[in-house]
JSON list of C-alpha atoms in Angstrom, two decimals:
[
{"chain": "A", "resi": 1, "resn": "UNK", "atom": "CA", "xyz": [144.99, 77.28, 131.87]},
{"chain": "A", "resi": 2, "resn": "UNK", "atom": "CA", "xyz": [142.00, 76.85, 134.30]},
{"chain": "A", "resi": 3, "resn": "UNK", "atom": "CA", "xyz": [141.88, 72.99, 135.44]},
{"chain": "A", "resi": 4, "resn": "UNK", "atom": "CA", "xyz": [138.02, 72.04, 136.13]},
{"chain": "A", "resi": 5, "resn": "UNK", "atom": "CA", "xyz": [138.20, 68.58, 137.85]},
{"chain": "A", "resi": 6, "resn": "UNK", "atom": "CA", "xyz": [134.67, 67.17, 138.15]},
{"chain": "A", "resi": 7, "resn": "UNK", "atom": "CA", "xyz": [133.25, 64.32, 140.49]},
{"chain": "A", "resi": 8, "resn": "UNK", "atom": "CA", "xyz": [131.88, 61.73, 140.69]},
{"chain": "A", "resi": 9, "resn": "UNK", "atom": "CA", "xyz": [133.48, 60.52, 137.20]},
{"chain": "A", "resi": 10, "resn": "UNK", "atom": "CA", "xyz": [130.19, 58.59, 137.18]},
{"chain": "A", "resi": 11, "resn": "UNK", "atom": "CA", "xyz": [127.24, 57.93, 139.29]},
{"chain": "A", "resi": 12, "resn": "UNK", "atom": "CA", "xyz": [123.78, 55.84, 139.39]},
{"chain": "A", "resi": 13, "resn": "UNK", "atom": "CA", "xyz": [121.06, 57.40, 140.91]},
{"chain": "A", "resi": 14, "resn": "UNK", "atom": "CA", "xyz": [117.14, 55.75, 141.74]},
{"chain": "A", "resi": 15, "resn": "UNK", "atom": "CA", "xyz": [114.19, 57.78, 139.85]},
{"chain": "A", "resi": 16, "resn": "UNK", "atom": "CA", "xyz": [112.83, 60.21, 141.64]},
{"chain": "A", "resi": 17, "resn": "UNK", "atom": "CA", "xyz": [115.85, 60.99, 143.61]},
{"chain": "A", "resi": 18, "resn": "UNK", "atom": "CA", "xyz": [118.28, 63.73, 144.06]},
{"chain": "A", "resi": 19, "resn": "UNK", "atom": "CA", "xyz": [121.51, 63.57, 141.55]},
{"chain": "A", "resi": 20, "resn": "UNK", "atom": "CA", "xyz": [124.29, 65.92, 142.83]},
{"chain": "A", "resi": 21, "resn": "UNK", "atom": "CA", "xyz": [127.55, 66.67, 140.50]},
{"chain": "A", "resi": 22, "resn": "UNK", "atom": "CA", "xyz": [130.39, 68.71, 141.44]},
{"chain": "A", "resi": 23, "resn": "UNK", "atom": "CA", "xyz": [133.02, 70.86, 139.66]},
{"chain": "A", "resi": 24, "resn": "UNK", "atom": "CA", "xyz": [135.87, 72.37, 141.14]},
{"chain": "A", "resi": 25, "resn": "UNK", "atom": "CA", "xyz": [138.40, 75.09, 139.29]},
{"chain": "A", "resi": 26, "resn": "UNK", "atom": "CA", "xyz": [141.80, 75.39, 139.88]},
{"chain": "A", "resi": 27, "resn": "UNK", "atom": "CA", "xyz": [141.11, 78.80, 140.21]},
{"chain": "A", "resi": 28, "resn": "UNK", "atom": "CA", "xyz": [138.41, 81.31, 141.24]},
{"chain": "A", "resi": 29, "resn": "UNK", "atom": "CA", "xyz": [136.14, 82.06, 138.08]},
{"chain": "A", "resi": 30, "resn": "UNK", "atom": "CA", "xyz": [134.42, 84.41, 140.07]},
{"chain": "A", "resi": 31, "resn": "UNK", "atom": "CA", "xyz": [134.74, 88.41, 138.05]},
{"chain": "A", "resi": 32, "resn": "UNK", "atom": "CA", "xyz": [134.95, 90.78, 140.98]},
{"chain": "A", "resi": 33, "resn": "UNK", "atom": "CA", "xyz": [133.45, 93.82, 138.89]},
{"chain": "A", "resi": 34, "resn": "UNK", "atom": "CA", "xyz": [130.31, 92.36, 138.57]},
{"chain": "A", "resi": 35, "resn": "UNK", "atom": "CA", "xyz": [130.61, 89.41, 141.27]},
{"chain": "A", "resi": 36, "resn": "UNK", "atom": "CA", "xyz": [129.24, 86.62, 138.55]},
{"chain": "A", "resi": 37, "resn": "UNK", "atom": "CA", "xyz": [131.05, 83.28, 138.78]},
{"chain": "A", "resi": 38, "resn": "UNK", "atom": "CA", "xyz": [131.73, 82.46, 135.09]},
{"chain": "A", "resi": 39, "resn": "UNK", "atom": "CA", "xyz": [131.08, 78.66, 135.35]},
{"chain": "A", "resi": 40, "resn": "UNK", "atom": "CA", "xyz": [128.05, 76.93, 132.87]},
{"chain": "A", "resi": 41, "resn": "UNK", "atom": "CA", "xyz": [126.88, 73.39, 132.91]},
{"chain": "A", "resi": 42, "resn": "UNK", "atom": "CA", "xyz": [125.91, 71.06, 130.06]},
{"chain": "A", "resi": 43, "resn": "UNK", "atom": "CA", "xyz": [124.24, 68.11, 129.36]},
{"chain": "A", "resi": 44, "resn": "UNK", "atom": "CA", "xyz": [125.57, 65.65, 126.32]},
{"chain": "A", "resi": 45, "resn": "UNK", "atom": "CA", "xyz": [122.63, 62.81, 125.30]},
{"chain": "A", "resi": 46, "resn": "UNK", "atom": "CA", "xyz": [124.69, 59.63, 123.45]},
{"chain": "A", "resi": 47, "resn": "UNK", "atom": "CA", "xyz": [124.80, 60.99, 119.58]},
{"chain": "A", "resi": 48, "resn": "UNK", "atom": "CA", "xyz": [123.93, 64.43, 120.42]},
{"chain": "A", "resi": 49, "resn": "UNK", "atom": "CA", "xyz": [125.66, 67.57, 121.01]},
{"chain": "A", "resi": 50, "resn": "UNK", "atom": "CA", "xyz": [125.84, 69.20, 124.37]},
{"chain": "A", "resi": 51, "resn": "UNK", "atom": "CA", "xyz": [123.17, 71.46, 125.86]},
{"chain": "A", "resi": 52, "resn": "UNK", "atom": "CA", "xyz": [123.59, 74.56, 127.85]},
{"chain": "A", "resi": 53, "resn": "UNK", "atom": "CA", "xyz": [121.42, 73.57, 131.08]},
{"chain": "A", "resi": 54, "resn": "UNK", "atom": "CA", "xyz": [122.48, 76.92, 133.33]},
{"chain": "A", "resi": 55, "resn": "UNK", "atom": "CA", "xyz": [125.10, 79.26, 133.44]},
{"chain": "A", "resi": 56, "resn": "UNK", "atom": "CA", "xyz": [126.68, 82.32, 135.65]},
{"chain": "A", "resi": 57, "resn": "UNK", "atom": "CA", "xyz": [126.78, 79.20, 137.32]},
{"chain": "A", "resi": 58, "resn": "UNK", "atom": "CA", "xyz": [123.28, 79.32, 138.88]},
{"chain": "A", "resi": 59, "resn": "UNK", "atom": "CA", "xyz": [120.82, 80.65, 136.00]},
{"chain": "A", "resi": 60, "resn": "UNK", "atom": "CA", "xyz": [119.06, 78.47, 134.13]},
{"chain": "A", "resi": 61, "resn": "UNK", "atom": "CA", "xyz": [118.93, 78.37, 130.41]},
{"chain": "A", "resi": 62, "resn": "UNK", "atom": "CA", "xyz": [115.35, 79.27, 129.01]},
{"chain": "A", "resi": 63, "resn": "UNK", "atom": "CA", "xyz": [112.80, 76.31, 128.61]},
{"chain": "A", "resi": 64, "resn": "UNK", "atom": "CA", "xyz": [115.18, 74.18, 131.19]},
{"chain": "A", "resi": 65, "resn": "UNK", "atom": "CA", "xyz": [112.70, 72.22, 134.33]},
{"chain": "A", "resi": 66, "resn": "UNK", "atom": "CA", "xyz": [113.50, 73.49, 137.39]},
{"chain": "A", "resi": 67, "resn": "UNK", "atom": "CA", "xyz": [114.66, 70.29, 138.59]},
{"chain": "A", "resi": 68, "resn": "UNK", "atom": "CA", "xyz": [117.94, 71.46, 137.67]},
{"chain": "A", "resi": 69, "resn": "UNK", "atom": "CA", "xyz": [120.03, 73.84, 139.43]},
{"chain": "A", "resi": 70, "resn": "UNK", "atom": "CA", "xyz": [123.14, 75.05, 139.73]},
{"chain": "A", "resi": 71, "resn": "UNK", "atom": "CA", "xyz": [125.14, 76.45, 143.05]},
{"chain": "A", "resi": 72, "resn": "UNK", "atom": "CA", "xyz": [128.29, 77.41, 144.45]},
{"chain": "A", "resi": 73, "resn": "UNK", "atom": "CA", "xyz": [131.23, 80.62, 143.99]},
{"chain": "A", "resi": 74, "resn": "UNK", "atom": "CA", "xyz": [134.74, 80.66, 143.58]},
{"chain": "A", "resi": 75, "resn": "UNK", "atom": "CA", "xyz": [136.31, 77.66, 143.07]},
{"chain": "A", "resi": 76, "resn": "UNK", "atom": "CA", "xyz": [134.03, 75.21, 143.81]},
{"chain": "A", "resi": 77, "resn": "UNK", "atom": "CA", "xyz": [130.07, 74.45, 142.32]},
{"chain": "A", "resi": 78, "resn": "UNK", "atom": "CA", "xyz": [127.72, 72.11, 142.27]},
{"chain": "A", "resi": 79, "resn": "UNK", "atom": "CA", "xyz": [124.80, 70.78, 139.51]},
{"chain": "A", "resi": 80, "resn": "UNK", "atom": "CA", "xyz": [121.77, 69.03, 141.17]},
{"chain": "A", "resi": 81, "resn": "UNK", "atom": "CA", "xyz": [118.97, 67.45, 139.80]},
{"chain": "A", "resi": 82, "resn": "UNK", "atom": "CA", "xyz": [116.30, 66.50, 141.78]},
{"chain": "A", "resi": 83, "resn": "UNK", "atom": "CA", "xyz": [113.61, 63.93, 140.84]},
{"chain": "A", "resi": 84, "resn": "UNK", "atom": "CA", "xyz": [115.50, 62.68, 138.42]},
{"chain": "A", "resi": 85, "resn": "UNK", "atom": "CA", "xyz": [114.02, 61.51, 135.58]},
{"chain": "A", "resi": 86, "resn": "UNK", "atom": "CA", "xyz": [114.47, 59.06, 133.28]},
{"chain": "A", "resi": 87, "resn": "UNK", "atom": "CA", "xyz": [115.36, 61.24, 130.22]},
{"chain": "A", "resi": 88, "resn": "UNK", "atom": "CA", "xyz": [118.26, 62.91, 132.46]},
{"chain": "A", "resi": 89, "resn": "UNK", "atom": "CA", "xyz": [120.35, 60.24, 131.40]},
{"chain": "A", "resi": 90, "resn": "UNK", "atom": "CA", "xyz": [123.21, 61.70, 130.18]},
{"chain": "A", "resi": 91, "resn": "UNK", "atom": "CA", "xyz": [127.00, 62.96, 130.31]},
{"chain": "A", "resi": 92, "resn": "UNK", "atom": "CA", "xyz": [127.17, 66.50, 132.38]},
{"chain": "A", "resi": 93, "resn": "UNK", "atom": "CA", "xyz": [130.09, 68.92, 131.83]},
{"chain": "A", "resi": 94, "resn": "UNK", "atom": "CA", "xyz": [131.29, 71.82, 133.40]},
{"chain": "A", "resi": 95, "resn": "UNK", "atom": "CA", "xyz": [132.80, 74.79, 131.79]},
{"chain": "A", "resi": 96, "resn": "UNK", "atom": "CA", "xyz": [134.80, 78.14, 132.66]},
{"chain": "A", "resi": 97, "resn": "UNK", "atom": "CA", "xyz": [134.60, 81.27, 130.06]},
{"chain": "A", "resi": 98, "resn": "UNK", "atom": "CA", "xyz": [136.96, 83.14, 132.81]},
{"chain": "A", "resi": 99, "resn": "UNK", "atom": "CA", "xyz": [139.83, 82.64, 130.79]},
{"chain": "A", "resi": 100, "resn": "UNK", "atom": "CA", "xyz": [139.57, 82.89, 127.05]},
{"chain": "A", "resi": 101, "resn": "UNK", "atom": "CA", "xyz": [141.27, 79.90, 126.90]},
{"chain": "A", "resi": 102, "resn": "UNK", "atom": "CA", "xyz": [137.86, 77.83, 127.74]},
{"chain": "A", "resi": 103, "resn": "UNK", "atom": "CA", "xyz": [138.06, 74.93, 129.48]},
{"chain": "A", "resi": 104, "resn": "UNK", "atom": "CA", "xyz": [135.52, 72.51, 130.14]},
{"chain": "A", "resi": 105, "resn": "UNK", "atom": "CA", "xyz": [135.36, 69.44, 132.98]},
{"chain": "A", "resi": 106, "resn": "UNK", "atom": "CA", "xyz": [136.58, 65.88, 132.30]},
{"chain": "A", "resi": 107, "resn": "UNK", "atom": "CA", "xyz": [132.34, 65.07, 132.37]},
{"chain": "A", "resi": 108, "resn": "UNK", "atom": "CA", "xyz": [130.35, 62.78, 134.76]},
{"chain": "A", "resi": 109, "resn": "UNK", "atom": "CA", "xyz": [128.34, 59.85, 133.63]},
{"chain": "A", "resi": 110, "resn": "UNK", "atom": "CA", "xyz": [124.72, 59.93, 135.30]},
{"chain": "A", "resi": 111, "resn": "UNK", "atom": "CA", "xyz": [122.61, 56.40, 135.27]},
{"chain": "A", "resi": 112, "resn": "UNK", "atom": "CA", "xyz": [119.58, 55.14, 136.78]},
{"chain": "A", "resi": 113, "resn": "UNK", "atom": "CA", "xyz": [119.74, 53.03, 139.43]},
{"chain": "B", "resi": 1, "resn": "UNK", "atom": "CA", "xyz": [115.06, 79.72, 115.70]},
{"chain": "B", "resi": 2, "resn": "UNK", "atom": "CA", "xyz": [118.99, 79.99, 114.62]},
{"chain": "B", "resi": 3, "resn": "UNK", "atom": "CA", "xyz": [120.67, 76.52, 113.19]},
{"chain": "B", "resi": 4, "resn": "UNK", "atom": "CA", "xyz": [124.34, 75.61, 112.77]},
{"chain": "B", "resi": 5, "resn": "UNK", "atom": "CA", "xyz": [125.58, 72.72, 110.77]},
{"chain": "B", "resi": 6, "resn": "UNK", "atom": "CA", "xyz": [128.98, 71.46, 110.02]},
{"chain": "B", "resi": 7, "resn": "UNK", "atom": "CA", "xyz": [129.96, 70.86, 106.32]},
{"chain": "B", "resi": 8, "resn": "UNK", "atom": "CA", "xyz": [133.53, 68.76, 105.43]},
{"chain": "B", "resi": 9, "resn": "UNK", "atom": "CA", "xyz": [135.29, 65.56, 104.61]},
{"chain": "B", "resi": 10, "resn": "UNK", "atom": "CA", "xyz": [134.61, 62.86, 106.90]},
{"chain": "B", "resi": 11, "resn": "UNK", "atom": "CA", "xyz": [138.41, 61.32, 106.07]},
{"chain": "B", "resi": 12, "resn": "UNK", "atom": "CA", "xyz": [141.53, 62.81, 106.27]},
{"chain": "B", "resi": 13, "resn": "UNK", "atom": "CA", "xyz": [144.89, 61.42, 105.46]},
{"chain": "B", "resi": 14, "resn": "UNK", "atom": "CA", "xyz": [147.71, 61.84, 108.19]},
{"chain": "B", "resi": 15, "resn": "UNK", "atom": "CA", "xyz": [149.74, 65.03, 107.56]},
{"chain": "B", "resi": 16, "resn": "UNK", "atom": "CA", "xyz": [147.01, 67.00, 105.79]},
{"chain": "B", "resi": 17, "resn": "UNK", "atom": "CA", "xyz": [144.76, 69.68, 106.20]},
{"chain": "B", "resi": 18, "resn": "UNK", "atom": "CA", "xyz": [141.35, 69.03, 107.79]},
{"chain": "B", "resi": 19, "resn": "UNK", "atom": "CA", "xyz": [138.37, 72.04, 106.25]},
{"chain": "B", "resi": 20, "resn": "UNK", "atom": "CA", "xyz": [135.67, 72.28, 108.25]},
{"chain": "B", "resi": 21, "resn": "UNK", "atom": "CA", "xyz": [132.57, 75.12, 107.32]},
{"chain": "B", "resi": 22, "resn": "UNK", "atom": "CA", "xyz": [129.68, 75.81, 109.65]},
{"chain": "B", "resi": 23, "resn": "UNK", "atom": "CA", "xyz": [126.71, 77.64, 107.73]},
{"chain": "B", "resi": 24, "resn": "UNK", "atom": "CA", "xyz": [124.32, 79.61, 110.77]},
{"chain": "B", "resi": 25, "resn": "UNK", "atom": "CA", "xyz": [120.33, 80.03, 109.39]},
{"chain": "B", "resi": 26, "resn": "UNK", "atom": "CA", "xyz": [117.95, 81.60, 110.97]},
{"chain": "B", "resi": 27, "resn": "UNK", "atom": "CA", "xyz": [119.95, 84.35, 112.94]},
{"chain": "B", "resi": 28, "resn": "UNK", "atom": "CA", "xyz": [122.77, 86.53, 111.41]},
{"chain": "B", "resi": 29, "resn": "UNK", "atom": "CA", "xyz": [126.40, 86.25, 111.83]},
{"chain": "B", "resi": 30, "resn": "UNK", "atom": "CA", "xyz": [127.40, 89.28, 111.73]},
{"chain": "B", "resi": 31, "resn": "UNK", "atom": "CA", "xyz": [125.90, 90.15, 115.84]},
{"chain": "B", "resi": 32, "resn": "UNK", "atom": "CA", "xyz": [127.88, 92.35, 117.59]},
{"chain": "B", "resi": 33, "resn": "UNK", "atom": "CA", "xyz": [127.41, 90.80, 120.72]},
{"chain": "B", "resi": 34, "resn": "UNK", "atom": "CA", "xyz": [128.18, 86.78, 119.53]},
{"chain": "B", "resi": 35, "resn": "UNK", "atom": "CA", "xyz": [131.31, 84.68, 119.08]},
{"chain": "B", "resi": 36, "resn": "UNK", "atom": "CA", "xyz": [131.36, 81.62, 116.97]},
{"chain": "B", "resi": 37, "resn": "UNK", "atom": "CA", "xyz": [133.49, 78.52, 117.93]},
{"chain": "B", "resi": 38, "resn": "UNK", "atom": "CA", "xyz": [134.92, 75.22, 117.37]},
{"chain": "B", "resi": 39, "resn": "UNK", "atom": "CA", "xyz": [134.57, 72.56, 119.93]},
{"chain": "B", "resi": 40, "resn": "UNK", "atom": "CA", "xyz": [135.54, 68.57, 119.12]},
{"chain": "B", "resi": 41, "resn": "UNK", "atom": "CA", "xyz": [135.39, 65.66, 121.50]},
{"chain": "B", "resi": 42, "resn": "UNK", "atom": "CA", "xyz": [137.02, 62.58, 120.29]},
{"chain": "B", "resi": 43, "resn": "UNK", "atom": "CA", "xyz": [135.42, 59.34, 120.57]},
{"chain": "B", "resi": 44, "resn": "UNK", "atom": "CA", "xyz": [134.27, 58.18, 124.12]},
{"chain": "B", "resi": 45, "resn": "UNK", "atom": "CA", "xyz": [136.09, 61.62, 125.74]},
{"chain": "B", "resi": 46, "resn": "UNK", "atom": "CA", "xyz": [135.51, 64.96, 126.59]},
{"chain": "B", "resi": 47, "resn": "UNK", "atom": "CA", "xyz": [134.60, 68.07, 125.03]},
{"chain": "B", "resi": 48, "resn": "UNK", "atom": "CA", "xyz": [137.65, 70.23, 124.06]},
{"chain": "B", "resi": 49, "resn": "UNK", "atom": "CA", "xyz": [137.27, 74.07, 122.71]},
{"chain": "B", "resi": 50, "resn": "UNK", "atom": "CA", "xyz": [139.32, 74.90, 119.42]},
{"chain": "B", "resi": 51, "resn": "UNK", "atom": "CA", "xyz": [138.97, 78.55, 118.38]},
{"chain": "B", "resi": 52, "resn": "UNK", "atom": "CA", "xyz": [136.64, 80.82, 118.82]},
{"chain": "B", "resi": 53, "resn": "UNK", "atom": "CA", "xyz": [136.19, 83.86, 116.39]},
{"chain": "B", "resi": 54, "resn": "UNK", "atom": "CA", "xyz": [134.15, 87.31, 115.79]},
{"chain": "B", "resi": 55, "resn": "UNK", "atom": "CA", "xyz": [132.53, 88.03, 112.90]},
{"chain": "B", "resi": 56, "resn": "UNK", "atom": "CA", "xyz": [134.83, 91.58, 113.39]},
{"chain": "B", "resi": 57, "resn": "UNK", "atom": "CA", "xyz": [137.78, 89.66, 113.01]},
{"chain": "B", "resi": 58, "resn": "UNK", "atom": "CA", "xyz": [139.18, 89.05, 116.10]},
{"chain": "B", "resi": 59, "resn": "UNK", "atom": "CA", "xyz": [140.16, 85.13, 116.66]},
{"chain": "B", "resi": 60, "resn": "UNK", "atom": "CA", "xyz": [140.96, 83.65, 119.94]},
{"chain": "B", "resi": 61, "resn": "UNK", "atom": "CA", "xyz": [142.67, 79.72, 119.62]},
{"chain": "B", "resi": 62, "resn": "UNK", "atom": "CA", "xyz": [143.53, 77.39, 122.47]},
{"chain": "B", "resi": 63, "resn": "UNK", "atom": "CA", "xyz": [147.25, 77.41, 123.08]},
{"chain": "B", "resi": 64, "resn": "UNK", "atom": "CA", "xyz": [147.75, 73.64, 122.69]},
{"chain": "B", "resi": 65, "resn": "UNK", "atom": "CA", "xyz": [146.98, 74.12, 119.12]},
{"chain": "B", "resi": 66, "resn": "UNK", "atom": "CA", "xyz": [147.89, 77.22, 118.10]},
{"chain": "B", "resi": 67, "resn": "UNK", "atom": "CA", "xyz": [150.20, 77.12, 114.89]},
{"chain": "B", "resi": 68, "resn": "UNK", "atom": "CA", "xyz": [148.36, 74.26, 113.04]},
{"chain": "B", "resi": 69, "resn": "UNK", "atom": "CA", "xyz": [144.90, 75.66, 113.62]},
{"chain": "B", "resi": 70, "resn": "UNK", "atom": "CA", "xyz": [142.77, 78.73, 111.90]},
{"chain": "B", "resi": 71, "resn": "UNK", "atom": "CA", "xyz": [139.41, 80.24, 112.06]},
{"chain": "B", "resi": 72, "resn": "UNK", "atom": "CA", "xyz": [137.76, 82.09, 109.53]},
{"chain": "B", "resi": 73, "resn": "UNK", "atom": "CA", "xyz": [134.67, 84.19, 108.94]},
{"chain": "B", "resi": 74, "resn": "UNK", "atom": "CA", "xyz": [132.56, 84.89, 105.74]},
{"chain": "B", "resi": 75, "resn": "UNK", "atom": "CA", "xyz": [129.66, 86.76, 107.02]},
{"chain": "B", "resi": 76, "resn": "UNK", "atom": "CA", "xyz": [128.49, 87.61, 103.43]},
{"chain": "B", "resi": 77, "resn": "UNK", "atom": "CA", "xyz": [127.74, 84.00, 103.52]},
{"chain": "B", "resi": 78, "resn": "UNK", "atom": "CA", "xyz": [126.60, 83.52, 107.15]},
{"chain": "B", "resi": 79, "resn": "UNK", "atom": "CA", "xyz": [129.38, 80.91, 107.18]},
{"chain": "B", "resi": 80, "resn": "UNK", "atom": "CA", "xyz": [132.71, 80.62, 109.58]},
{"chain": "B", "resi": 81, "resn": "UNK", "atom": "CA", "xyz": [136.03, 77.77, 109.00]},
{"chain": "B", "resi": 82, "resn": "UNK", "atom": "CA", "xyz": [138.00, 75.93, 110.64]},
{"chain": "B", "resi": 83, "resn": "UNK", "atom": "CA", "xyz": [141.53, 74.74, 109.24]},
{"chain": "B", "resi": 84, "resn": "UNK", "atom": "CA", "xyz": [143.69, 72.33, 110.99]},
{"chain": "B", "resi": 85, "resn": "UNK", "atom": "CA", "xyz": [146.80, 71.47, 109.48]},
{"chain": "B", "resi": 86, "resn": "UNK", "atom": "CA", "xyz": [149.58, 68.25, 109.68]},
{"chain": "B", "resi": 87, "resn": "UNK", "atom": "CA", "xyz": [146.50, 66.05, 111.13]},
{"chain": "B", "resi": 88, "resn": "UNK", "atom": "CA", "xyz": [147.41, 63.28, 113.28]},
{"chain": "B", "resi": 89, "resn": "UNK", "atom": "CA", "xyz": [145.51, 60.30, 114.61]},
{"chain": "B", "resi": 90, "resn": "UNK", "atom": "CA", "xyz": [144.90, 61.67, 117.78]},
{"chain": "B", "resi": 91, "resn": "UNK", "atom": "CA", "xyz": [142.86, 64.94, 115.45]},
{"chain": "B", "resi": 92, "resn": "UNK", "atom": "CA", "xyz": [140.17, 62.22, 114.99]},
{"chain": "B", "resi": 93, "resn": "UNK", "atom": "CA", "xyz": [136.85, 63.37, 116.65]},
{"chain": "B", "resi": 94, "resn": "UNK", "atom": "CA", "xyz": [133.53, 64.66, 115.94]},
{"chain": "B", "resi": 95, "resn": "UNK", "atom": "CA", "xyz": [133.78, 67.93, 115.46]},
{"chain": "B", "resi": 96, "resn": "UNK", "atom": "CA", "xyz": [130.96, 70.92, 116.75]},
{"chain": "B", "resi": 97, "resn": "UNK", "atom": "CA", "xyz": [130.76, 74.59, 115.72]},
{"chain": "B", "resi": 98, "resn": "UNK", "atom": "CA", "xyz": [128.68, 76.34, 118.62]},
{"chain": "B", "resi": 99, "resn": "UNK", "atom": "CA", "xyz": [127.47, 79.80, 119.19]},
{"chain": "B", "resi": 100, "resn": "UNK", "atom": "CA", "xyz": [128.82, 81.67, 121.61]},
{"chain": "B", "resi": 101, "resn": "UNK", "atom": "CA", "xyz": [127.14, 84.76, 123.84]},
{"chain": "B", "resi": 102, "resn": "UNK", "atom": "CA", "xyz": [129.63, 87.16, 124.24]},
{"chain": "B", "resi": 103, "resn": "UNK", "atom": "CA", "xyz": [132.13, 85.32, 124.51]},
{"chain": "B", "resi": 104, "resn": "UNK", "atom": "CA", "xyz": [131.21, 83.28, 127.54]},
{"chain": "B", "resi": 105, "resn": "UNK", "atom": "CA", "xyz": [128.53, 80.08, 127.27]},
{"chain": "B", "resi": 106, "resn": "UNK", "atom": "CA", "xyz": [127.65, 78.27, 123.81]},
{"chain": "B", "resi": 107, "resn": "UNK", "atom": "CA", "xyz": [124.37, 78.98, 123.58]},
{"chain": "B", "resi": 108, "resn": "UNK", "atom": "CA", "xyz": [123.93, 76.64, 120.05]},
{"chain": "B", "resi": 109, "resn": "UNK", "atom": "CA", "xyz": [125.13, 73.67, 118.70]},
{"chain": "B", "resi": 110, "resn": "UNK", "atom": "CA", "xyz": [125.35, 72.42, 115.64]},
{"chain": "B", "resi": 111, "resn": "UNK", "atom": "CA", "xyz": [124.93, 68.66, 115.36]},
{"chain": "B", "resi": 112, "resn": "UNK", "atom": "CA", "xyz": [128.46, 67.80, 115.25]},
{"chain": "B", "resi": 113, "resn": "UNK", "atom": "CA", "xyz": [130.58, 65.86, 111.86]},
{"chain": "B", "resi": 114, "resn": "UNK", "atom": "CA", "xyz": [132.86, 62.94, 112.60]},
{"chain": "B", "resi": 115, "resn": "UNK", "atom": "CA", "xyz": [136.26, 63.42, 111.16]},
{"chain": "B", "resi": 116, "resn": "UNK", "atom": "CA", "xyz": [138.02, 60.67, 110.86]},
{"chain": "B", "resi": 117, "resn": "UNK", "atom": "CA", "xyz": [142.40, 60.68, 110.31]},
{"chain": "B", "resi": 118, "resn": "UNK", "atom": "CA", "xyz": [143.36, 57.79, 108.38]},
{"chain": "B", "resi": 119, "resn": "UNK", "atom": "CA", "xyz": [145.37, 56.77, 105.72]}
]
């Protein structure tokens, strides 16, 4: 199975900053016949389900600010939200649909400062 | 805009069979290009993918629990199961039934039902 190890486990970030969240595969989840990484991000509110923020690693879901935005190929990939906001409180996972054994990241914890 | 929502007992007794129905609205089932899955995430942890299913038939289940786990599809009824059998403690979790697209992200959500394994 495909191993996504995220970090931080947890971080606290001021408003109006930059909040940056990795996620790194034990294996590439990049498809060479069509060269799209097969890595999405969620978010997870407390008593809510999760919800798809971007995926293809770097395409945001419809109706989804800007301020968040996904990066990176391979192996390794990054979430970043910039001016954070209050309401982006919240538990972020990763996922890989490489393997149809689907996989998701251990989560990271994002506060205010 | 399409809706899933989770339907079951929230109590089962150690060594028997958790039933778990997710009814989609406002979209059909029966899409030829979108998988329907189970994901739980027991409390305070991660998010862990069950089984995943088409409404063609073909089922896809994650190794760790293959053997005590099924997934179903009725798309006469817009609905799709989930059986897991010989429940243990560590089974307990809330349990979500989410949309896949093709196979890849989970697109939609359904709320999520607690299930809780106790005697």
């Amino acid at each position: 199975d495909i191993v996504l190890t995220q970090s931080p486990d947890s971080l606290a970030v001021s408003l109006g900053e930059r909040a940056t969240i990795n996620c790194k595969s034990s294996q590439s989840v990049l498809y060479s016949s069509n060269n799209r990484n097969y890595l999405a991000w969620y978010q997870q509110k407390p008593g809510q389900p999760p919800k798809l923020l971007i995926y293809r690693a770097s395409t945001r879901e419809s109706g989804v600010p800007d301020r968040f935005s996904g990066s990176g190929s391979g192996t390794d990939f990054t979430l970043t939200i910039s001016n954070l906001q209050a309401e982006d409180v919240a538990v972020y996972y990763c996922q890989q649909y490489y393997d149809t054994f689907y996989t998701f990241g251990q989560g990271t914890k994002l506060e205010i400062k | 805009q399409l809706q899933l929502q989770e339907s079951g007992p929230g109590l089962v007794k150690p060594s028997e069979t958790l039933s778990l129905t997710c009814s989609v609205s406002g979209g059909s089932i029966s899409s030829s290009n979108h998988y329907w899955g189970w994901i739980r995430q027991p409390p305070g942890k991660g998010l862990e993918w069950i089984a995943t299913i088409h409404y063609g038939g073909n089922t896809y289940y994650n190794p760790s629990l293959r053997g005590r786990v099924t997934i179903s599809v009725d798309s006469s009824k817009g609905q799709f199961s989930l059986q897991v059998t010989s429940v243990a403690a560590a089974d307990t979790a809330t349990y979500y039934c989410a949309r896949h697209l093709g196979r890849q992200w989970f697109d939609y959500w359904g709320q999520g039902t607690l299930v809780t394994i106790s005697s």
